[in-house]
mmCIF file of C-alpha atoms and ligand atoms in Angstrom:
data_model
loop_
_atom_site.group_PDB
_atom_site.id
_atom_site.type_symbol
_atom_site.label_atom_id
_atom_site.label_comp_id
_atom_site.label_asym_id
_atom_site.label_seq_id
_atom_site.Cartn_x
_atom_site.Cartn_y
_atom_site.Cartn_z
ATOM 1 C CA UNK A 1 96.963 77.782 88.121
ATOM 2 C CA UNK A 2 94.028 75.352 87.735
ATOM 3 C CA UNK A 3 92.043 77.337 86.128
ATOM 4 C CA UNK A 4 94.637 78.787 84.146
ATOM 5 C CA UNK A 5 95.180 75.324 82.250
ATOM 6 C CA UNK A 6 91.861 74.394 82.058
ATOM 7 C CA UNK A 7 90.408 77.443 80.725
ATOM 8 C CA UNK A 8 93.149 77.745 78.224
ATOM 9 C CA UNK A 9 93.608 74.346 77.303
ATOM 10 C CA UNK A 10 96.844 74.021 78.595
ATOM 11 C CA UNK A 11 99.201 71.131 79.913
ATOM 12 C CA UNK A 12 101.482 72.472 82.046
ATOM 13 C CA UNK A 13 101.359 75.785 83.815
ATOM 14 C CA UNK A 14 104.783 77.694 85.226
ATOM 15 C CA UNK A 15 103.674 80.327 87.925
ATOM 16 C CA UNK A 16 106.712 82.878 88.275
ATOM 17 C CA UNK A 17 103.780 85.546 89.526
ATOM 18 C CA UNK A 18 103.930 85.342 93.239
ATOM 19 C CA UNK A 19 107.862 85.481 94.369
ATOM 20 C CA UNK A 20 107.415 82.093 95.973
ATOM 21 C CA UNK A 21 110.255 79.565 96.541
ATOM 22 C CA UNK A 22 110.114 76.997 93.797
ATOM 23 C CA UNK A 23 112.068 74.628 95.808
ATOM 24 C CA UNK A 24 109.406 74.120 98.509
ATOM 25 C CA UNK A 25 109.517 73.425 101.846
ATOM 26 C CA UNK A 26 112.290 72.379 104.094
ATOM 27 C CA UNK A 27 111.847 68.316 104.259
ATOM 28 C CA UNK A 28 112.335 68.805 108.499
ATOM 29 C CA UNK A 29 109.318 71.229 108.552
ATOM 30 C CA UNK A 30 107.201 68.882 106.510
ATOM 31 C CA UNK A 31 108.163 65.592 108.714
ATOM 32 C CA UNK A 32 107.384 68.326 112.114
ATOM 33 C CA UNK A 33 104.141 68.924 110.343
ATOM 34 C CA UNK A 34 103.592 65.515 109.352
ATOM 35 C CA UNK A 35 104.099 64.529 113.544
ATOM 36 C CA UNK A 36 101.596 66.978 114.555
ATOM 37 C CA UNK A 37 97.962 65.785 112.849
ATOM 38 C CA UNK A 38 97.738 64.098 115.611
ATOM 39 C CA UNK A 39 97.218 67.300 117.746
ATOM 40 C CA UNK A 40 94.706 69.198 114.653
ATOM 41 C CA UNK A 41 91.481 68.764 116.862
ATOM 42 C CA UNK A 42 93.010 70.846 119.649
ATOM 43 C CA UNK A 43 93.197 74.854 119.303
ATOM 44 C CA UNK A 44 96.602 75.742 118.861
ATOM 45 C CA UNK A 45 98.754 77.563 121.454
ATOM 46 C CA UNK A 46 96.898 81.108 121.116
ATOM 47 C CA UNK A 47 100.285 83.203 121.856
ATOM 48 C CA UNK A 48 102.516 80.798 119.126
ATOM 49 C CA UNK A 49 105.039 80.586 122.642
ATOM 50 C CA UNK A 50 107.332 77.831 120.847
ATOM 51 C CA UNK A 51 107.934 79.875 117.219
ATOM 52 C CA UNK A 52 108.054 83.154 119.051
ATOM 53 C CA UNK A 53 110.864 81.586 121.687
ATOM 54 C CA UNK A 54 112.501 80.312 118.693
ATOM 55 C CA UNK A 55 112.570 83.923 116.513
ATOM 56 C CA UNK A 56 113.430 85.287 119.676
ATOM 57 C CA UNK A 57 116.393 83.043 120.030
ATOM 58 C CA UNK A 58 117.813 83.444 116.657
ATOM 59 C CA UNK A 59 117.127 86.831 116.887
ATOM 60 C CA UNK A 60 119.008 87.742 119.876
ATOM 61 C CA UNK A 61 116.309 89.298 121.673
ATOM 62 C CA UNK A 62 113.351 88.667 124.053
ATOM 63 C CA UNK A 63 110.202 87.232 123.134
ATOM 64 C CA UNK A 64 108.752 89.873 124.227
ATOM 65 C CA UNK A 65 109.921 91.928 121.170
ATOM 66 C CA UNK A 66 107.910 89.205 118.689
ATOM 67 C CA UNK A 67 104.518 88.885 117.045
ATOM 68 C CA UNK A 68 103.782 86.340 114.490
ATOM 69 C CA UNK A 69 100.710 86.574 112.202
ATOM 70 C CA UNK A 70 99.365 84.833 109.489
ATOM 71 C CA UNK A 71 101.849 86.020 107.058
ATOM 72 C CA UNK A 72 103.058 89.140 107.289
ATOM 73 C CA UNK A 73 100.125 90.550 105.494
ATOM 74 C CA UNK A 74 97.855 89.925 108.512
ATOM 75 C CA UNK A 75 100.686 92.252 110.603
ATOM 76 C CA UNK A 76 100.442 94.988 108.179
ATOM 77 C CA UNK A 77 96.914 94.929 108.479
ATOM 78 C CA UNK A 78 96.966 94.796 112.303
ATOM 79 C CA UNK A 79 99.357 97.432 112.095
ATOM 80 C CA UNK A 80 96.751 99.584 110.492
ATOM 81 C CA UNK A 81 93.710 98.075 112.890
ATOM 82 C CA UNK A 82 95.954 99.184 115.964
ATOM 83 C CA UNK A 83 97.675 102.613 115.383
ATOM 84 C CA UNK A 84 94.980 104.115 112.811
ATOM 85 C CA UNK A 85 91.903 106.369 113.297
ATOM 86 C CA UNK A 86 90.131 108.347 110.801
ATOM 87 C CA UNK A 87 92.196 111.729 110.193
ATOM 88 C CA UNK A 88 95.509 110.194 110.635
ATOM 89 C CA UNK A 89 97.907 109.485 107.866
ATOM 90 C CA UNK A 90 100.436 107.109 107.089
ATOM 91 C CA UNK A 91 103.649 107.729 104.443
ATOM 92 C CA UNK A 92 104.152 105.433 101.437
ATOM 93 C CA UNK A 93 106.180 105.258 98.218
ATOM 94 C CA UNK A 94 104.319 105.338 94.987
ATOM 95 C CA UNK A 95 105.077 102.012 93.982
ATOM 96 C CA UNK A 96 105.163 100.436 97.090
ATOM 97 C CA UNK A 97 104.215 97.133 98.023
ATOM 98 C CA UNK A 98 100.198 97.835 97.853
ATOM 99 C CA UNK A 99 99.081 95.837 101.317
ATOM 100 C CA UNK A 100 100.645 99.488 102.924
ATOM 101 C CA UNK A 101 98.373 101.354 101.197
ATOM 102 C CA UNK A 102 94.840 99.150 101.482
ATOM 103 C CA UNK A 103 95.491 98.790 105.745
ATOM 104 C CA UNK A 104 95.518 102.873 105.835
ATOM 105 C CA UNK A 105 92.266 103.030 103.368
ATOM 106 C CA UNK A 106 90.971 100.646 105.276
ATOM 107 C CA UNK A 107 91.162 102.534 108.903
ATOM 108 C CA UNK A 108 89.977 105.540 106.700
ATOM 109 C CA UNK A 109 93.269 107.106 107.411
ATOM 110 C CA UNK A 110 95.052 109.426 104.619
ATOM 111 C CA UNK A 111 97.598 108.115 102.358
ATOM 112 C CA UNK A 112 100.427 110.174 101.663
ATOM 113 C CA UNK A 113 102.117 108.968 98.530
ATOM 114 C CA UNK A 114 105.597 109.692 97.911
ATOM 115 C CA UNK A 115 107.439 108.989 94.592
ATOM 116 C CA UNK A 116 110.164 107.014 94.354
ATOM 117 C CA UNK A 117 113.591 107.821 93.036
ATOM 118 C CA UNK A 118 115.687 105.411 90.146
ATOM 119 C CA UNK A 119 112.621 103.005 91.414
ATOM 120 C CA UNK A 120 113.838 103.188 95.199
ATOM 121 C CA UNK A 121 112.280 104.337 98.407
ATOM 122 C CA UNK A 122 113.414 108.109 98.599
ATOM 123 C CA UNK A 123 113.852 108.051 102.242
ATOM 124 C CA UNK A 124 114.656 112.163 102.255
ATOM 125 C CA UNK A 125 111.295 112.865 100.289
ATOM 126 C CA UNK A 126 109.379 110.492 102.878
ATOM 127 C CA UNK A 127 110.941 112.097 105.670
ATOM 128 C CA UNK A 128 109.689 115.444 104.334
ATOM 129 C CA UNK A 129 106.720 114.081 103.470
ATOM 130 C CA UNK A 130 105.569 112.970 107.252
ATOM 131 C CA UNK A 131 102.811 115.395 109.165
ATOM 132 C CA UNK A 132 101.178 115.988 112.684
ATOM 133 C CA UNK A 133 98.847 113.569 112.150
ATOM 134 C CA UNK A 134 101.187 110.590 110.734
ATOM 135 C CA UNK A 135 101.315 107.485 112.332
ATOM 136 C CA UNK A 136 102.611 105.024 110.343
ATOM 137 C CA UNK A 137 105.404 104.679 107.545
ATOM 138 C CA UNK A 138 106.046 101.641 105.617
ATOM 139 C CA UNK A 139 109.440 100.662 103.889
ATOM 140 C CA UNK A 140 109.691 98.443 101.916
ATOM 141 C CA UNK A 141 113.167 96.881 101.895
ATOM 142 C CA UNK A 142 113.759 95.389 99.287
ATOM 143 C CA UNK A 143 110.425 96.530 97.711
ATOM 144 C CA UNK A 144 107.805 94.598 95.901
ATOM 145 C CA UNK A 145 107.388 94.893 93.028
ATOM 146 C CA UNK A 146 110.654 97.039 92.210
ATOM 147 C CA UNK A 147 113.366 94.742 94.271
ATOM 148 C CA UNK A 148 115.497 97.584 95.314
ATOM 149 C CA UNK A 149 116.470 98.499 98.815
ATOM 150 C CA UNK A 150 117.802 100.954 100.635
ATOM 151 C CA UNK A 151 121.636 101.077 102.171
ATOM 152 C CA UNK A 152 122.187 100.492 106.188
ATOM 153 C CA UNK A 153 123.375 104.772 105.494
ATOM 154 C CA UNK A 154 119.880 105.742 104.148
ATOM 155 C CA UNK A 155 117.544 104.241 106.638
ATOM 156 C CA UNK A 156 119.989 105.169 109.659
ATOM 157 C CA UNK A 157 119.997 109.135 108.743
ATOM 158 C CA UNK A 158 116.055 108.435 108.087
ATOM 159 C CA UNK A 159 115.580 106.760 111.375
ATOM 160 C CA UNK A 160 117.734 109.606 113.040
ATOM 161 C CA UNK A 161 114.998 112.463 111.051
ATOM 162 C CA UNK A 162 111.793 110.341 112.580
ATOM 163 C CA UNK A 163 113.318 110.522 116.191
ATOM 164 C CA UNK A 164 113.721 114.013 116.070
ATOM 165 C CA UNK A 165 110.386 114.806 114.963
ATOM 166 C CA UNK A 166 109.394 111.633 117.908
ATOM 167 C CA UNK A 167 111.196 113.784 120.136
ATOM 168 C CA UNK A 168 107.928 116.262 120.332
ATOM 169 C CA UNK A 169 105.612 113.558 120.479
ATOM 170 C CA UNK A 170 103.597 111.902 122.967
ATOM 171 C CA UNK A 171 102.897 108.915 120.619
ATOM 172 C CA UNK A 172 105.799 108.208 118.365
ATOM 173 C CA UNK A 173 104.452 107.123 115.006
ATOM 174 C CA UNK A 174 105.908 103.918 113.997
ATOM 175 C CA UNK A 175 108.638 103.514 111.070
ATOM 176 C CA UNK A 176 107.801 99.713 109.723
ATOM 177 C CA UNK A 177 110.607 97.795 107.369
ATOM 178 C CA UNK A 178 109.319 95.019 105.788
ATOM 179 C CA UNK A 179 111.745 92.815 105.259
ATOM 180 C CA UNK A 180 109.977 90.068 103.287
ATOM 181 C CA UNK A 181 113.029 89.016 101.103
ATOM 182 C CA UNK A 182 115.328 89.595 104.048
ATOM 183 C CA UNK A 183 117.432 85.990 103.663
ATOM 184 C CA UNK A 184 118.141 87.256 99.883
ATOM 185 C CA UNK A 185 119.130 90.242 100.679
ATOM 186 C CA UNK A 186 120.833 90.242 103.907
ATOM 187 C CA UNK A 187 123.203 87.583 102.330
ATOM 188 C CA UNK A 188 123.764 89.191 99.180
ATOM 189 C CA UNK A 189 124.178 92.888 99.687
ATOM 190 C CA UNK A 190 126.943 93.991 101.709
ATOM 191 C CA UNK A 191 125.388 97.272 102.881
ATOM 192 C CA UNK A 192 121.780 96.094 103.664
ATOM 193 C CA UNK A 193 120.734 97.110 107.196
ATOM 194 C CA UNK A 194 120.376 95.020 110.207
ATOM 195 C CA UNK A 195 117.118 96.808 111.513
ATOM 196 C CA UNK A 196 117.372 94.606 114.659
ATOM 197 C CA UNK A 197 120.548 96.307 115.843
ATOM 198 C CA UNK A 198 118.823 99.152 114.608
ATOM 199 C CA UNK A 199 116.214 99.018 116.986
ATOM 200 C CA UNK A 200 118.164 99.281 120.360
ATOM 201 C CA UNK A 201 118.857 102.795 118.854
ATOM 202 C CA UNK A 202 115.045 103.633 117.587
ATOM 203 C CA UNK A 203 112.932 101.819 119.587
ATOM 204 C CA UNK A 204 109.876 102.722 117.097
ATOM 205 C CA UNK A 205 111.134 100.755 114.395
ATOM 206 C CA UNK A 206 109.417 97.684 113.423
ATOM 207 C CA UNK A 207 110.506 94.899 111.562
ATOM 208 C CA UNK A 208 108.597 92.452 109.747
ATOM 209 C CA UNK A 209 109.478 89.390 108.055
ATOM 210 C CA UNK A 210 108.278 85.885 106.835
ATOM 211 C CA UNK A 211 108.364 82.134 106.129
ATOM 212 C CA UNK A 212 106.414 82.937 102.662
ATOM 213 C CA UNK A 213 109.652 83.492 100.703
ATOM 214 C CA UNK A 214 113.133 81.889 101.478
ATOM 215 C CA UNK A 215 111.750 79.774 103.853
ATOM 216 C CA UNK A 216 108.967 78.306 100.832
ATOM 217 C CA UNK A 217 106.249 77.868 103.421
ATOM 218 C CA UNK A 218 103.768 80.584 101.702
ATOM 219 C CA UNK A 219 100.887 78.444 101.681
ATOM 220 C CA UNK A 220 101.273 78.065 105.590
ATOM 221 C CA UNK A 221 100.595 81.660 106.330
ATOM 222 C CA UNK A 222 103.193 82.638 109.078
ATOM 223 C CA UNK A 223 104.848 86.127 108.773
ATOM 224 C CA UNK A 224 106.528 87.693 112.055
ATOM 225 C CA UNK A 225 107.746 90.937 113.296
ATOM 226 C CA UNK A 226 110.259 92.582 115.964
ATOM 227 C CA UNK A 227 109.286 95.709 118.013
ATOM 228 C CA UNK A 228 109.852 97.713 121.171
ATOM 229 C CA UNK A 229 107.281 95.466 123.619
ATOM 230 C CA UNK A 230 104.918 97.915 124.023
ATOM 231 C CA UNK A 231 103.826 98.322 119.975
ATOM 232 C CA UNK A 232 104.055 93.861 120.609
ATOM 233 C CA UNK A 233 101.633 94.508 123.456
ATOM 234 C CA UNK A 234 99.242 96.969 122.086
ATOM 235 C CA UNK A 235 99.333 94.576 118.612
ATOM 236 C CA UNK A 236 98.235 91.781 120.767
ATOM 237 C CA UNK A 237 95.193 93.048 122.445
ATOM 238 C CA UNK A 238 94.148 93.117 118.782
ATOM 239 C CA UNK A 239 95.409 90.086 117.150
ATOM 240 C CA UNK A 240 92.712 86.915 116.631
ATOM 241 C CA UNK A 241 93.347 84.969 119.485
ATOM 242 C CA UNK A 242 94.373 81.562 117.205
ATOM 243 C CA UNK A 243 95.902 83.198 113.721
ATOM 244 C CA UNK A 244 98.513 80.595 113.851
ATOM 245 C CA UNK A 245 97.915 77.570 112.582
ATOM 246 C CA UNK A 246 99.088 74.161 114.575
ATOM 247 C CA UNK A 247 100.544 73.099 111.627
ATOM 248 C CA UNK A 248 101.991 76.684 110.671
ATOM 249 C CA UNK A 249 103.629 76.894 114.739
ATOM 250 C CA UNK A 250 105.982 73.728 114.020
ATOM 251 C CA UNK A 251 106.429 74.240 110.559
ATOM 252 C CA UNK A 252 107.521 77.393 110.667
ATOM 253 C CA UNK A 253 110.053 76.782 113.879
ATOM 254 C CA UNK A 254 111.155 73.770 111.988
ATOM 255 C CA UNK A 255 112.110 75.358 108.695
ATOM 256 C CA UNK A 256 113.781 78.319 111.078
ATOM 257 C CA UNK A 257 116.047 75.489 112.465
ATOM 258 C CA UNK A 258 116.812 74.264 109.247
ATOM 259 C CA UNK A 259 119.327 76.973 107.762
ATOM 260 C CA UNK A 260 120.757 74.647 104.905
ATOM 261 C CA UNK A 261 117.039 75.436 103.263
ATOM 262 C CA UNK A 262 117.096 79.234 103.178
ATOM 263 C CA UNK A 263 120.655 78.253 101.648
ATOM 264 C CA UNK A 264 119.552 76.584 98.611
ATOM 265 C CA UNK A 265 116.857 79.195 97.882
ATOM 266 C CA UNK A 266 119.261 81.744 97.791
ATOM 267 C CA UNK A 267 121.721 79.565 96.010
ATOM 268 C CA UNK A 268 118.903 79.148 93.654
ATOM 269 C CA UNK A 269 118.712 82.376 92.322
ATOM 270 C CA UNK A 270 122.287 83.152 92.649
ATOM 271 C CA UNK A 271 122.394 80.929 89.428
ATOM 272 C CA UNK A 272 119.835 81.887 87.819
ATOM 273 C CA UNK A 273 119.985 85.138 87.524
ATOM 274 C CA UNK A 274 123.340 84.731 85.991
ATOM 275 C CA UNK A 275 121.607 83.201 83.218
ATOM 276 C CA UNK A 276 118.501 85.481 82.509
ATOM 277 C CA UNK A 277 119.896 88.565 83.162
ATOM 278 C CA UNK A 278 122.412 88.263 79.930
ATOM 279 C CA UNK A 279 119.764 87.070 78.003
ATOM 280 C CA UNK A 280 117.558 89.897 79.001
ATOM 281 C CA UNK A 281 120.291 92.290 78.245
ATOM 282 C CA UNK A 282 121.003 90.767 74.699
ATOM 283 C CA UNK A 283 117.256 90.920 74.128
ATOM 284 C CA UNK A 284 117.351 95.005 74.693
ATOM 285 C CA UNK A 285 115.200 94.578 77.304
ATOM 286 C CA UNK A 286 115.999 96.760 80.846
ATOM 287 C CA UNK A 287 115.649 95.048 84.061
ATOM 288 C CA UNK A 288 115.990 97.048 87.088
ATOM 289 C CA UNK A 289 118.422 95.564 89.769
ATOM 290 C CA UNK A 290 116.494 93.571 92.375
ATOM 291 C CA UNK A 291 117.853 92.451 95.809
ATOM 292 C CA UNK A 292 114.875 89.402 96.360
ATOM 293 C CA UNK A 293 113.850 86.366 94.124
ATOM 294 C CA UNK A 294 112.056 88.398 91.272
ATOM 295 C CA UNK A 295 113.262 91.024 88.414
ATOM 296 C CA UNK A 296 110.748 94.007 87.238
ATOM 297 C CA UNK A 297 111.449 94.537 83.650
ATOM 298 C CA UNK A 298 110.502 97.067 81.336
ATOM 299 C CA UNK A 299 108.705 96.367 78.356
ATOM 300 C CA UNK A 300 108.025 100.095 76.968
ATOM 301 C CA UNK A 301 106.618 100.373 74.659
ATOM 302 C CA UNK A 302 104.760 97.174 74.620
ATOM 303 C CA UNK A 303 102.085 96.975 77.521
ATOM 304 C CA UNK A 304 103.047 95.303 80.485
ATOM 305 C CA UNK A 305 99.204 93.560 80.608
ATOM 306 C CA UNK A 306 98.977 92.613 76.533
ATOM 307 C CA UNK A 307 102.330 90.738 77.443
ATOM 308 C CA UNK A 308 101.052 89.102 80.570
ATOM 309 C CA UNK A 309 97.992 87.734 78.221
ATOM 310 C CA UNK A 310 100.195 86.551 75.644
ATOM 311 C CA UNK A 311 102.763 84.851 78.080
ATOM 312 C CA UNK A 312 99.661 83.198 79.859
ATOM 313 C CA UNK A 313 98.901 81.586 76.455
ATOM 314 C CA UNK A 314 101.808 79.516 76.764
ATOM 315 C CA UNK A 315 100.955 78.360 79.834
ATOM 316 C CA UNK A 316 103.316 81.129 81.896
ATOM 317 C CA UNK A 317 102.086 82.730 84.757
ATOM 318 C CA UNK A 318 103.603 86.391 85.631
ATOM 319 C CA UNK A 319 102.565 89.348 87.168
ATOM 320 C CA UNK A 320 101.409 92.511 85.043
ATOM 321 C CA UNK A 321 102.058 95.851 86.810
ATOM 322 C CA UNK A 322 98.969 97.817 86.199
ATOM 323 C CA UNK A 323 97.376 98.234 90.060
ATOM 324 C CA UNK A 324 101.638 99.528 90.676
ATOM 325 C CA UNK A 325 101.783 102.364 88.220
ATOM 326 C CA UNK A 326 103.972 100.789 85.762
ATOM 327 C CA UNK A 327 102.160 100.121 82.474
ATOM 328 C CA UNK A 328 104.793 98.818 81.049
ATOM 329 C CA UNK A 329 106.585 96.132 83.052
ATOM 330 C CA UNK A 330 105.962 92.528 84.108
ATOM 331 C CA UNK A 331 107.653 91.315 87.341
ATOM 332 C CA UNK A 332 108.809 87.870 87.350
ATOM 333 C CA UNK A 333 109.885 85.409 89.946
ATOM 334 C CA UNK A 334 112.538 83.592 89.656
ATOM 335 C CA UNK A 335 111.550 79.650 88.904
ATOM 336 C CA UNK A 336 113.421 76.473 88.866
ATOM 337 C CA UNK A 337 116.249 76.460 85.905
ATOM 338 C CA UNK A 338 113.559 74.763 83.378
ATOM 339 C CA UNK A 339 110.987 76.914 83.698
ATOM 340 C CA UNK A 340 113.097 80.047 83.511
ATOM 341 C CA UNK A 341 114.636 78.598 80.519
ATOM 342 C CA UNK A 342 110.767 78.278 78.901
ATOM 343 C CA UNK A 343 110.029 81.982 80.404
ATOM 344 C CA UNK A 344 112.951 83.159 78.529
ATOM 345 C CA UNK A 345 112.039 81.541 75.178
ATOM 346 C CA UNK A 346 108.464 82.289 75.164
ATOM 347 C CA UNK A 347 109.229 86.185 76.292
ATOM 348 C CA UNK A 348 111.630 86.381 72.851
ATOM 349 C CA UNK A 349 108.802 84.746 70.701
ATOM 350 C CA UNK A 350 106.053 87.144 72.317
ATOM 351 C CA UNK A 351 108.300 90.272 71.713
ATOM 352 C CA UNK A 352 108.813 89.186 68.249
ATOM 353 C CA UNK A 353 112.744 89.055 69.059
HETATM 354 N N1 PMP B 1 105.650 92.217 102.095
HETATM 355 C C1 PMP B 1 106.175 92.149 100.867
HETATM 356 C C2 PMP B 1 107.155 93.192 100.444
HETATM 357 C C3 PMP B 1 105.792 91.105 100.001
HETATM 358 O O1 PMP B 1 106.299 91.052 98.771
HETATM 359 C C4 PMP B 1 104.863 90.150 100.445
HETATM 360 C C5 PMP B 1 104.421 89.005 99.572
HETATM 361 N N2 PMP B 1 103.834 89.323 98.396
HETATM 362 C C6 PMP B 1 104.346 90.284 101.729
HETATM 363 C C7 PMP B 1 104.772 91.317 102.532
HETATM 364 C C8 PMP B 1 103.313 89.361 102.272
HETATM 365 O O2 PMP B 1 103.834 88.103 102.499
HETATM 366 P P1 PMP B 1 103.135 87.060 103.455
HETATM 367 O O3 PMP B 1 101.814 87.605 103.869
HETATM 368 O O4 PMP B 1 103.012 85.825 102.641
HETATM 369 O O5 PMP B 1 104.077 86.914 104.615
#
């Protein structure tokens, strides 16, 4: 953002690129933070045994079932680190979050890409799609950048596919929902799956979730997951020894305790989106229907990048979709009502609207 404004000569800079929660922190986790500098020359607790008792509790399940990382892009990775090997393969969508995709290229593993259908995870093509040699497959639910999901139907007959094929397995390859936006979505679609009851049923289905979003700690780093002990155990003997912060241990359990703040984020865009989404709509411009705290919208035929440039001229941060495979679109996060308001008016001046 710095460099943004000074580069450009701007004032003021509104970032709606990274699908953080404008509202920031929860004011308990900051005072919990605030009472622990006294501890920062001490290594924190290696094993994080106070958030993952507390995840656990909420949860419903044993500690055992819980790994934190430093956000859940260090799990992904670790994911990768601990069930890949050269000549394996993991399953992806095509426009998948991309941190999937980088943890199998970076075990050397293949990549199976799978496109998606109306912009959605097609669970029967990925299904299909799985080999011998696949380990891993990553769901994003909702996805980044598209914001769809998938119903509690689809990823039960999916689940049910993946434990047939198990079935002649010695290792079961892992089926991994990450469920970054989950406090959005859980809340505001009826039919989105509850992959924790799921996993009593499929025990290798992992779930992974974090404090980045909702929760408006993504500068702390803490992301956590939920899986049958023994993927928890064989995760751990390859896990840094300290990847939780002190600071991001009580933050993290403190924002967890404090429900009223995932609340007000989703409150938050509640609102909003009954604003820009008309607007949008007047404007001609398609949106596709998100279930987390951002919109993809479709700018054909203008390019998604020349728009990003221009938008960044007026001091408004976004994300272009290039590195995704959509040309054409921008996703945007939803901001505070003011700086939607200014996204809104300096989208109609770029399009010429
Ligand atoms: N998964 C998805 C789907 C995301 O959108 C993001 C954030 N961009 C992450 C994982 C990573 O989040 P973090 O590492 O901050 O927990």
């Amino acid at each position: 953002m710095e460099s943004v404004r000074r580069e450009r000569g701007l004032k003021k800079i509104i970032k709606l690129a990274s699908n953080e929660n404008p509202l920031g922190p929860s004011t308990k986790a900051l005072a919990a933070m605030r009472k622990a500098e006294k501890s920062l020359f001490l290594y924190p607790d290696g094993a994080s045994t106070s958030l993952r008792a507390a995840l656990a509790q909420k949860a419903g399940v044993t500690p055992h079932r819980v790994i934190v990382g430093a956000g859940s892009d260090e799990l992904i990775e670790l994911l990768g680190k601990t069930f890949l090997n050269p000549g394996d393969s993991i399953v992806v969508s095509d426009h998948a979050f991309i941190r999937y995709k980088m943890a199998g290229e970076l075990m050397g593993a293949e990549v199976i890409t799978v496109p998606m259908r109306l912009y959605t995870h097609d669970l029967t093509a990925m299904a299909a799609a799985v080999r011998e040699n696949t380990k891993l497959v990553f769901i994003a639910n909702p996805n980044n950048p598209t914001g769809t999901y998938n119903t509690r139907t689809e990823l039960s007959g999916f689940l049910k596919q993946i434990g047939q094929l198990n079935e002649r397995r010695e290792a079961p390859m892992l089926v991994v929902v990450d469920e970054a936006y989950y406090e959005y979505a859980s809340t505001l679609q009826k039919d989105y799956p509850e992959t924790l009851a799921l996993q009593k049923e499929y025990p290798y289905l992992m779930t992974l979730r974090t404090f980045s979003k909702a929760h408006a700690l993504a500068g702390l780093r803490v992301g956590y997951g939920f899986g049958d002990p023994s993927v928890i155990t064989a995760l751990d003997q390859v896990r840094p020894p300290f990847n939780i912060s002190v600071l991001g241990q009580v933050g993290a359990e403190a924002s967890l305790k404090d429900t009223a703040q995932a609340k007000r984020a989703i409150r938050l865009v509640v609102s909003e989106r009954k604003k820009i989404l008309p607007v949008l709509s007047k404007l001609g411009i398609p949106v596709v229907p998100s279930a987390g705290n951002f919109i993809l919208i479709d700018l054909s035929p203008r390019k998604g990048a020349e728009v990003f440039e221009s938008l960044m001229n007026r001091g408004i941060i976004v994300r272009s979709m290039d590195e995704y495979g959509f040309p054409n679109h921008i996703r945007v996060t939803y901001g505070l009502p003011r700086e939607n308001q200014q996204f809104l008016q300096a989208l109609t001046e770029v399009l010429g609207r």
